[in-house]
XYZ file of N, CA, C and O in Angstrom:
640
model
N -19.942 8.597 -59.096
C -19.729 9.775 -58.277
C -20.465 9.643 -56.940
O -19.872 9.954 -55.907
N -21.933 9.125 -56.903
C -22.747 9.347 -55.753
C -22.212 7.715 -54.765
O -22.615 7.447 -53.633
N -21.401 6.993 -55.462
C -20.308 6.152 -54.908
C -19.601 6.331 -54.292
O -19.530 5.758 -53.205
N -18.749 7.208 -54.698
C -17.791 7.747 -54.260
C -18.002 8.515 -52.833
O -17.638 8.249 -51.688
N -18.541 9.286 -53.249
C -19.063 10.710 -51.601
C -20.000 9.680 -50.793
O -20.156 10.013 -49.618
N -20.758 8.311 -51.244
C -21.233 7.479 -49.804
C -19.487 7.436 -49.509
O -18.856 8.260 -48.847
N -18.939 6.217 -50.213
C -17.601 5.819 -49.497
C -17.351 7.091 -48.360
O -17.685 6.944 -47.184
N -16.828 8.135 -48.779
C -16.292 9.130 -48.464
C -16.728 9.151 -46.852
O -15.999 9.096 -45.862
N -18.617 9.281 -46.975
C -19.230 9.664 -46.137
C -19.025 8.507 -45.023
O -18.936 8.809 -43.833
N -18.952 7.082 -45.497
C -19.222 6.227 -44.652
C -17.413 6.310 -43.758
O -17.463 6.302 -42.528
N -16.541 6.355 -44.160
C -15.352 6.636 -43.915
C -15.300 7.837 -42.730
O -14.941 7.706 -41.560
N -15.705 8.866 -43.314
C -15.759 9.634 -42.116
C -16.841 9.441 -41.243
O -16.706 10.288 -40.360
N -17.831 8.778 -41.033
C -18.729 8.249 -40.054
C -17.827 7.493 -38.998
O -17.738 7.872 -37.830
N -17.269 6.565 -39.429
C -16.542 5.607 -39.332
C -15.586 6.093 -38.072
O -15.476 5.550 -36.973
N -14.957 7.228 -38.542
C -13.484 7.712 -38.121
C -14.172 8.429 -36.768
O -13.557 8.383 -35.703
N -15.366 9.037 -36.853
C -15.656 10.373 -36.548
C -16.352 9.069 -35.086
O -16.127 9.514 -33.960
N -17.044 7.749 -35.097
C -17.642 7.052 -34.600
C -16.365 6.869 -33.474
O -16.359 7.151 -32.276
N -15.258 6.271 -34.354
C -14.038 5.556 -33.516
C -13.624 6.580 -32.545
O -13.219 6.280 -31.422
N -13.748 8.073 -33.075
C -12.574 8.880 -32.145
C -13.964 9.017 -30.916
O -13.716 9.164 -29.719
N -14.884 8.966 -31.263
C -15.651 9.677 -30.075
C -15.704 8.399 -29.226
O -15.510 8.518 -28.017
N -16.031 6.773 -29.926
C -15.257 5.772 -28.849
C -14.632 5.975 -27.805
O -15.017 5.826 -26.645
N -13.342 6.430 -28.313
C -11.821 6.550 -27.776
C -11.707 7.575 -26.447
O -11.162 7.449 -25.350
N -12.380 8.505 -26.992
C -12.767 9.885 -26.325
C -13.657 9.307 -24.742
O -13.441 9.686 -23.591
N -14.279 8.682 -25.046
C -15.261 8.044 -23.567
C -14.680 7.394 -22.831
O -14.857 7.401 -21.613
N -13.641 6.507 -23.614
C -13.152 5.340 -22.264
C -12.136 6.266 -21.744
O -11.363 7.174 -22.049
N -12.512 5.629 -20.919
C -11.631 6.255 -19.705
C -10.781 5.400 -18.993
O -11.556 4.773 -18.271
N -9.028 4.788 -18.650
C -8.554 4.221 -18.103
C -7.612 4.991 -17.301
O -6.833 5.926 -17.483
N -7.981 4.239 -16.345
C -7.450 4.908 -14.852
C -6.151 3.869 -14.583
O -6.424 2.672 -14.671
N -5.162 4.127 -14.354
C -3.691 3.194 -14.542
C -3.173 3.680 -13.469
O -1.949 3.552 -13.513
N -3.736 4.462 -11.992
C -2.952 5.017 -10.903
C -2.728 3.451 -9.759
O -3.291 2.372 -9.577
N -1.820 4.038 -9.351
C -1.196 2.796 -8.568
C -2.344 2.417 -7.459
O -2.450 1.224 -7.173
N -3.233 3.391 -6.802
C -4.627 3.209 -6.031
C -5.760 2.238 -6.927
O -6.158 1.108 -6.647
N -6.065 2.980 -7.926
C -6.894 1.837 -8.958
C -6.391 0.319 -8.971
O -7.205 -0.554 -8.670
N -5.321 0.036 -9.246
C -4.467 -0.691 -9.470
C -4.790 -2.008 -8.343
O -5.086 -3.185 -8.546
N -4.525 -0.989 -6.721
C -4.410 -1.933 -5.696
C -5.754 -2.431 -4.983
O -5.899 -3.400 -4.238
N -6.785 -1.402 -5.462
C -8.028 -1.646 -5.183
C -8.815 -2.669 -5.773
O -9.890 -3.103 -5.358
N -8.108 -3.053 -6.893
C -8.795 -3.950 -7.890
C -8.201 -5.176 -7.815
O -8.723 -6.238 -8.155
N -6.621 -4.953 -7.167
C -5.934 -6.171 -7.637
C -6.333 -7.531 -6.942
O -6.283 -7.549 -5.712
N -6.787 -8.859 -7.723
C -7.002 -9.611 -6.979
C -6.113 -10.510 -6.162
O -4.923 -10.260 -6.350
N -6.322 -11.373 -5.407
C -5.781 -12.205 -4.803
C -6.258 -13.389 -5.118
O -7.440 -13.573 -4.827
N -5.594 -14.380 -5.707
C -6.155 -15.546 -5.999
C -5.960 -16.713 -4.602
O -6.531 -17.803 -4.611
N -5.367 -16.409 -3.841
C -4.598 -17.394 -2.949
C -5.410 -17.206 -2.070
O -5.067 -17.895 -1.110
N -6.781 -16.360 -1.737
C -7.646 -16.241 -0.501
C -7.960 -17.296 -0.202
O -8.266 -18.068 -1.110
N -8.018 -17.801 1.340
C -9.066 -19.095 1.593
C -10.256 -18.663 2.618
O -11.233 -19.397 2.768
N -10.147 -17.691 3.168
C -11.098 -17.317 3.972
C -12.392 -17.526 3.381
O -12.709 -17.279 2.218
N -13.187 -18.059 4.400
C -14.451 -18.303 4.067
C -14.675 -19.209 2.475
O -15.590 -18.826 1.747
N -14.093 -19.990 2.177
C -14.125 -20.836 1.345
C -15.451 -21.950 1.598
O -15.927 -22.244 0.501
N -16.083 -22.561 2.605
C -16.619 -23.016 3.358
C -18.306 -22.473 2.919
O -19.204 -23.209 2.508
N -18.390 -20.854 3.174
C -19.234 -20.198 2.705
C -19.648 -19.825 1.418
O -20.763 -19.469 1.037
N -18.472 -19.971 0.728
C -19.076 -20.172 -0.493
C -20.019 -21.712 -1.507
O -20.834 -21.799 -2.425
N -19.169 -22.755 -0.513
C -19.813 -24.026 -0.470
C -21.141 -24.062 -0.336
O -21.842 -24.720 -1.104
N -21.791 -23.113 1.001
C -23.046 -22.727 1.354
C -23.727 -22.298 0.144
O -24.514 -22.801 -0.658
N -23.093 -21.100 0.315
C -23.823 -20.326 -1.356
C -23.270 -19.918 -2.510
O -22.752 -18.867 -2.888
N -23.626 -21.623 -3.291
C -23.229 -21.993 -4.596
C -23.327 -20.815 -5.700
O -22.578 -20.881 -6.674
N -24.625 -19.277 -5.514
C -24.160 -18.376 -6.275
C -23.035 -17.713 -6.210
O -22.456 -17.400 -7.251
N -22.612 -17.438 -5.171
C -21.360 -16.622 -4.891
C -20.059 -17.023 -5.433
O -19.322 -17.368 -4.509
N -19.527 -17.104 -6.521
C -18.544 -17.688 -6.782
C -16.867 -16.946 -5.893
O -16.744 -15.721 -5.878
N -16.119 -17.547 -5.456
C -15.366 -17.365 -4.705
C -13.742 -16.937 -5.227
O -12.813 -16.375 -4.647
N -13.897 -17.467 -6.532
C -12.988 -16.356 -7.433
C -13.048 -15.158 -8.031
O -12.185 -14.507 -8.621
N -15.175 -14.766 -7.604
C -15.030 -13.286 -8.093
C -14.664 -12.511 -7.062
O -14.635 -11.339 -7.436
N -14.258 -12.681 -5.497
C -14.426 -12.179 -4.252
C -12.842 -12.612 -3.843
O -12.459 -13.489 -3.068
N -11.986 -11.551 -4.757
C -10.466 -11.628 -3.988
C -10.089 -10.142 -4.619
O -9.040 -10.017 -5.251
N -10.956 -9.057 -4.428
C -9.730 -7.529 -4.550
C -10.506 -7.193 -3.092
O -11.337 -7.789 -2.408
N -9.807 -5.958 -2.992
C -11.062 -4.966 -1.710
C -12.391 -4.395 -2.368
O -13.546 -4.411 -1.944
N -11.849 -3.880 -3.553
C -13.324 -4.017 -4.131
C -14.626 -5.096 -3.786
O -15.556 -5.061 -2.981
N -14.171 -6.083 -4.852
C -15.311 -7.017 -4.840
C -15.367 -7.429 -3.056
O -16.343 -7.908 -2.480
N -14.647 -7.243 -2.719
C -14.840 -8.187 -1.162
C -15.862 -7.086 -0.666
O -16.944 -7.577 -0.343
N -15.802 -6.149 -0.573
C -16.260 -4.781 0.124
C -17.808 -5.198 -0.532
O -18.416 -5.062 0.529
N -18.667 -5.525 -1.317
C -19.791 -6.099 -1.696
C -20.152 -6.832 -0.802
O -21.129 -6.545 -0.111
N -19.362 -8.055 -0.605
C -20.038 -8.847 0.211
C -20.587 -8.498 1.213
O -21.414 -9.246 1.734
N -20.219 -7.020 1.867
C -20.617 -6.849 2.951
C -22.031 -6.187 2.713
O -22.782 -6.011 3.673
N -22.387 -5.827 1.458
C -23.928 -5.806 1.364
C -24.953 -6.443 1.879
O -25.960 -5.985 2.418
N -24.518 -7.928 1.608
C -25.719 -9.054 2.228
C -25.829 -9.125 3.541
O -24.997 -8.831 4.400
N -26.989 -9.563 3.656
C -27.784 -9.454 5.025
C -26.912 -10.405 6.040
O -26.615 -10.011 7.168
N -26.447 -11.970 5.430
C -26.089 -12.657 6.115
C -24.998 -12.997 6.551
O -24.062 -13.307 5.813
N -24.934 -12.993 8.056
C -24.040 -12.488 8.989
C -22.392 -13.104 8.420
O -21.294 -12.572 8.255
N -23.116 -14.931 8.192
C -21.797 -15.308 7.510
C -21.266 -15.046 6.161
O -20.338 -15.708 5.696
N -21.743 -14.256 5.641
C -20.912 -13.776 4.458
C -20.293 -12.736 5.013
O -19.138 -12.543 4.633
N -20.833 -11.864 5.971
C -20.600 -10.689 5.947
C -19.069 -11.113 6.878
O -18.119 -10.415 7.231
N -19.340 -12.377 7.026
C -17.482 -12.544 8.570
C -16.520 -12.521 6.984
O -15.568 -11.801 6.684
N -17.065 -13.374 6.351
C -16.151 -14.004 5.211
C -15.801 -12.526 4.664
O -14.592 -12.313 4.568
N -16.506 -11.662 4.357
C -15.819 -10.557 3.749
C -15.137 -9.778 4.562
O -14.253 -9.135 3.995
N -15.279 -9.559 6.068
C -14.367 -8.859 7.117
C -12.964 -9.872 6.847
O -11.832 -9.404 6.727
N -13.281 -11.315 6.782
C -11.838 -11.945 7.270
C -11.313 -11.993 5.760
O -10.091 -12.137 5.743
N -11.812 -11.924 4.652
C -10.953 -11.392 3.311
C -10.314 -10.105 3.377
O -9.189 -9.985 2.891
N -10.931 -9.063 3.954
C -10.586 -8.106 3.437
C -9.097 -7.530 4.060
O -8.170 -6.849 3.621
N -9.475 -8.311 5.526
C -8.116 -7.990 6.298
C -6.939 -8.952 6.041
O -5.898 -8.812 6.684
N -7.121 -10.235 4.825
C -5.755 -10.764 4.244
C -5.676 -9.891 3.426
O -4.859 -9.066 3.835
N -6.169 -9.553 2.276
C -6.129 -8.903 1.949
C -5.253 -7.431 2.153
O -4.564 -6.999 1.230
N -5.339 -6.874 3.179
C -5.201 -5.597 3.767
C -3.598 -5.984 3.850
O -2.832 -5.164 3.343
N -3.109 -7.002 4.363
C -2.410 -7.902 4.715
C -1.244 -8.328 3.710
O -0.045 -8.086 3.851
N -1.596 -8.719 3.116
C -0.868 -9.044 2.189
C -0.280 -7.782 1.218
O 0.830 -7.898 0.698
N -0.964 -6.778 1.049
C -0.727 -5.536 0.595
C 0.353 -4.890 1.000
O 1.194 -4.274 0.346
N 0.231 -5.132 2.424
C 0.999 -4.273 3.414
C 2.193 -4.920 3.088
O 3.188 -4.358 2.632
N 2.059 -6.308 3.368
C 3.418 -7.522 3.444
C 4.222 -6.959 1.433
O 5.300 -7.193 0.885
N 3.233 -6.355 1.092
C 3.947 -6.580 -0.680
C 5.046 -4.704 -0.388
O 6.005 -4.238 -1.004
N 4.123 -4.102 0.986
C 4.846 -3.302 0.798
C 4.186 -1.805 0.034
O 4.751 -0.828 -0.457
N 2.651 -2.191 0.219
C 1.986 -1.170 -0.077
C -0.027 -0.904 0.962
O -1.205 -1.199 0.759
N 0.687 -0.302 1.847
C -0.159 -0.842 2.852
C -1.204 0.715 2.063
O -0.678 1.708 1.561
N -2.539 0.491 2.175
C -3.380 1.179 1.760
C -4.614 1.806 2.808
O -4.899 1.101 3.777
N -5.209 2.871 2.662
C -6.051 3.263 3.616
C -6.926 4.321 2.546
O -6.577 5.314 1.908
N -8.606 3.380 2.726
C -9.428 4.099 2.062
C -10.246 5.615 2.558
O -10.706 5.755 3.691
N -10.294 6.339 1.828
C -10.928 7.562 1.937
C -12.431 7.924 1.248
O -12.941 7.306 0.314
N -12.869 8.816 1.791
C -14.374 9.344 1.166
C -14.202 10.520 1.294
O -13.133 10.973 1.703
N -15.238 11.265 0.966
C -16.011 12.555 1.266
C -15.463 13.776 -0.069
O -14.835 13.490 -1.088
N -15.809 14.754 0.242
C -15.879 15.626 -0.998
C -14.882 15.489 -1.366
O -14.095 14.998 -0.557
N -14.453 15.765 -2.489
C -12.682 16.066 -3.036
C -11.887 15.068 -2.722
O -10.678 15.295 -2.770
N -12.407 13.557 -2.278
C -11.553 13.225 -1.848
C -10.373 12.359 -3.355
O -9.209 11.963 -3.425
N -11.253 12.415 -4.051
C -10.599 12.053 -5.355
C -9.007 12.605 -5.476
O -7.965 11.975 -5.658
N -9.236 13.912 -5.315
C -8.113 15.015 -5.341
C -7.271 14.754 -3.968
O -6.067 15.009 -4.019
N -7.656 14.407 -3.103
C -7.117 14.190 -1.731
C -6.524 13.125 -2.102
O -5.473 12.997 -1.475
N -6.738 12.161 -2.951
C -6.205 11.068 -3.115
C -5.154 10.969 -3.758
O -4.465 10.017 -3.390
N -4.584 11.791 -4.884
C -4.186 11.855 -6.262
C -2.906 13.295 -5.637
O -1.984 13.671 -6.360
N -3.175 13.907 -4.145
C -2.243 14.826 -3.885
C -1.383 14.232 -2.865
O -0.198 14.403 -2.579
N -2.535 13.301 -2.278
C -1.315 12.524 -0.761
C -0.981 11.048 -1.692
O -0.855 10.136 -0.875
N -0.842 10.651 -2.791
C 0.053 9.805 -3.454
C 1.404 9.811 -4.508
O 2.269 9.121 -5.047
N 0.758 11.382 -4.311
C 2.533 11.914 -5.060
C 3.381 11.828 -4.667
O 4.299 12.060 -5.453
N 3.818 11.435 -3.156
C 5.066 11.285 -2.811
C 4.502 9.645 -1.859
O 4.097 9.472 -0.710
N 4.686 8.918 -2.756
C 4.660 7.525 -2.039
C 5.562 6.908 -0.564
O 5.399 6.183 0.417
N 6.397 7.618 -1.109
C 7.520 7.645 0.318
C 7.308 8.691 1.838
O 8.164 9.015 2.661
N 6.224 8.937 1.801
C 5.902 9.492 3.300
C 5.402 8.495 3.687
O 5.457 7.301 3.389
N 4.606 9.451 4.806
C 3.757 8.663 6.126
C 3.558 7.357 6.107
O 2.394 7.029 5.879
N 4.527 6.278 6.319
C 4.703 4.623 5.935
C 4.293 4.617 4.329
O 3.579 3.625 4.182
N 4.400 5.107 3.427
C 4.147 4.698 2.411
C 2.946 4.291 1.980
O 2.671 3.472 1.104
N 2.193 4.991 2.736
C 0.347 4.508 2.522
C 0.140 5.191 1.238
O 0.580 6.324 1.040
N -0.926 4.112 -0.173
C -1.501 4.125 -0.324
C -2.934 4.614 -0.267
O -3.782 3.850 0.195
N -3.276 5.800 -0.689
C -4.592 6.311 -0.568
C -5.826 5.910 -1.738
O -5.801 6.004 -2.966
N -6.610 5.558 -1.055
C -7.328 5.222 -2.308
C -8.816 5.939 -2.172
O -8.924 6.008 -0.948
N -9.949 6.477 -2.693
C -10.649 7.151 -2.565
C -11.791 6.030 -3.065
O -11.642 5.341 -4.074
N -12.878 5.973 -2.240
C -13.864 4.642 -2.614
C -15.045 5.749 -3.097
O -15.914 5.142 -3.723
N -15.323 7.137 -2.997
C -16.617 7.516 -2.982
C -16.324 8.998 -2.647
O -15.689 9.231 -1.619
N -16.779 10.121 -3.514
C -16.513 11.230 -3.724
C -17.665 11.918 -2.597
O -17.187 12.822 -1.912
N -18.765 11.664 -2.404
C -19.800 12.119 -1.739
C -20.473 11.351 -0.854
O -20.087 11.385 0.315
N -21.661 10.467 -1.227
C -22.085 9.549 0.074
C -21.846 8.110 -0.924
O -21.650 8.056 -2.138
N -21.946 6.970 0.112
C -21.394 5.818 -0.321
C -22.235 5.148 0.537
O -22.658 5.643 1.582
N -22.627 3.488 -0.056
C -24.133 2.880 0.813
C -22.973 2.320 2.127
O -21.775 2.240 1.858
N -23.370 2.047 3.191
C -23.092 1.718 4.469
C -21.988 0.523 4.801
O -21.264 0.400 5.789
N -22.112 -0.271 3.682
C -21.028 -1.458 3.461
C -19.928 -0.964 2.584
O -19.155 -1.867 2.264
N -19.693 -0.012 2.197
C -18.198 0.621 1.650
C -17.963 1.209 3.022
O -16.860 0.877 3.456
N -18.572 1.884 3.737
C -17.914 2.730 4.566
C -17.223 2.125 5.657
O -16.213 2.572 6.201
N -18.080 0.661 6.049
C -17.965 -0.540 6.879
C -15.912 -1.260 6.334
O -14.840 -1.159 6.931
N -16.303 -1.923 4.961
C -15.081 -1.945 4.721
C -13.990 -0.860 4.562
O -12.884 -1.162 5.011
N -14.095 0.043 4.139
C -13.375 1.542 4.809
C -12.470 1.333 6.007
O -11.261 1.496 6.168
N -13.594 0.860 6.910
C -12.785 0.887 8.702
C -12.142 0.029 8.801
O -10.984 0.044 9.217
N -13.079 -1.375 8.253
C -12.029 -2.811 8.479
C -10.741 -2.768 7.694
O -9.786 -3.287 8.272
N -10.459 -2.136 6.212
C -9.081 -1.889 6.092
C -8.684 -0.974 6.681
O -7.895 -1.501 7.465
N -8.666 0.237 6.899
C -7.960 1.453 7.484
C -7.924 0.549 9.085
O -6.730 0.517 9.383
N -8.532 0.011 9.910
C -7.878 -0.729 10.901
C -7.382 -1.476 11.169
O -7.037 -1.731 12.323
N -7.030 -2.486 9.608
C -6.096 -3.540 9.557
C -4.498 -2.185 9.308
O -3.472 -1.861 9.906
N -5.160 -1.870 8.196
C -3.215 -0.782 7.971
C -2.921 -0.205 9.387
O -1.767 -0.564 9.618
N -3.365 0.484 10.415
C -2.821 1.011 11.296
C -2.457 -0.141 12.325
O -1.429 -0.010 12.990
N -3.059 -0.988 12.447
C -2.598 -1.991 12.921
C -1.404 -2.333 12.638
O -0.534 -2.182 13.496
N -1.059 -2.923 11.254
C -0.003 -3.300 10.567
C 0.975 -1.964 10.973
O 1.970 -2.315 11.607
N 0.911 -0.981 10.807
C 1.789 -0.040 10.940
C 2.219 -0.232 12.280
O 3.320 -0.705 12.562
N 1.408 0.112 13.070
C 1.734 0.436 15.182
C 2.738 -0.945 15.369
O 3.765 -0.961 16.048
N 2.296 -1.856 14.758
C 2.918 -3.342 14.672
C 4.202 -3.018 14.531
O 5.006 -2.987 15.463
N 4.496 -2.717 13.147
C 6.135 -2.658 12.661
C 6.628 -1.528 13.317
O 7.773 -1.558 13.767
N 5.873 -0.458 13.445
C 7.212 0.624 13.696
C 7.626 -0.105 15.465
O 8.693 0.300 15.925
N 7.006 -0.870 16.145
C 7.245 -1.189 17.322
C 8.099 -2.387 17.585
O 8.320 -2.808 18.721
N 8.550 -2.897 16.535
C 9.528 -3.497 16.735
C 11.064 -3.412 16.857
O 11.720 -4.424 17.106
């Protein structure tokens, strides 16, 4: 009997363990997540620099994400290598046909998630939200360098 009600007990531990698992993760599957993360394996920019610095491995440094890091470090030439990634990058997005432009500040989560419901406006930008409140100085940096590669890309095409 006192067999039985452990089983019992360990069973519902078990169940009660898994759902609250399940309950935490959280996957985000929006087409912004998606493009923010997606890597690029075909980057060559600054390939050279990673030669320099053998920690940096150069296949972890192909989404806007990870590139947008690089611009943490102090040194100047990483910091070109992550400007000139981020704008193939920016680049290639655009060329796939999903040109993107990052956002901050309060709500912008919601700002993000209301100007992507209709993908088919204003060129079809992509909004992506990097930082709900304040964000350290090298997100905000890559911020500009994509949002001034997309308008670029845009003023570009509609002028042809």
């Amino acid at each position: 009997m006192i067999r039985k009600i452990f089983l019992l007990l360990s069973f519902f531990s078990f169940f009660l363990a898994e759902s609250q698992k399940d309950s935490n993760t959280v996957v985000d599957n929006s087409v912004s997540t998606q493009l923010y993360t997606k890597c690029f394996q075909n980057l060559n920019q600054g390939n050279e620099i990673f030669k320099k610095y053998p920690t940096l491995d150069s296949s972890m440094f192909c989404s806007l994400l990870s590139c947008s890091f690089l611009l943490s470090y102090k040194e100047t030439d990483i910091q070109m290598t992550a400007e000139q990634r981020l704008i193939g990058i920016t680049t290639q997005l655009f060329k796939e046909g999903n040109p993107v432009y990052l956002i901050s500040g309060l709500e912008s989560g919601s700002t993000e998630k209301k100007k992507n419901e209709n993908l088919e406006d204003d060129n079809h930008i992509v909004y992506i939200s990097y930082a709900e409140c304040t964000s350290p100085f090298f997100l905000k940096r890559a911020a500009d360098i994509v949002n001034q590669q997309t308008l670029s890309l845009i003023k570009n095409e509609s002028s042809k």
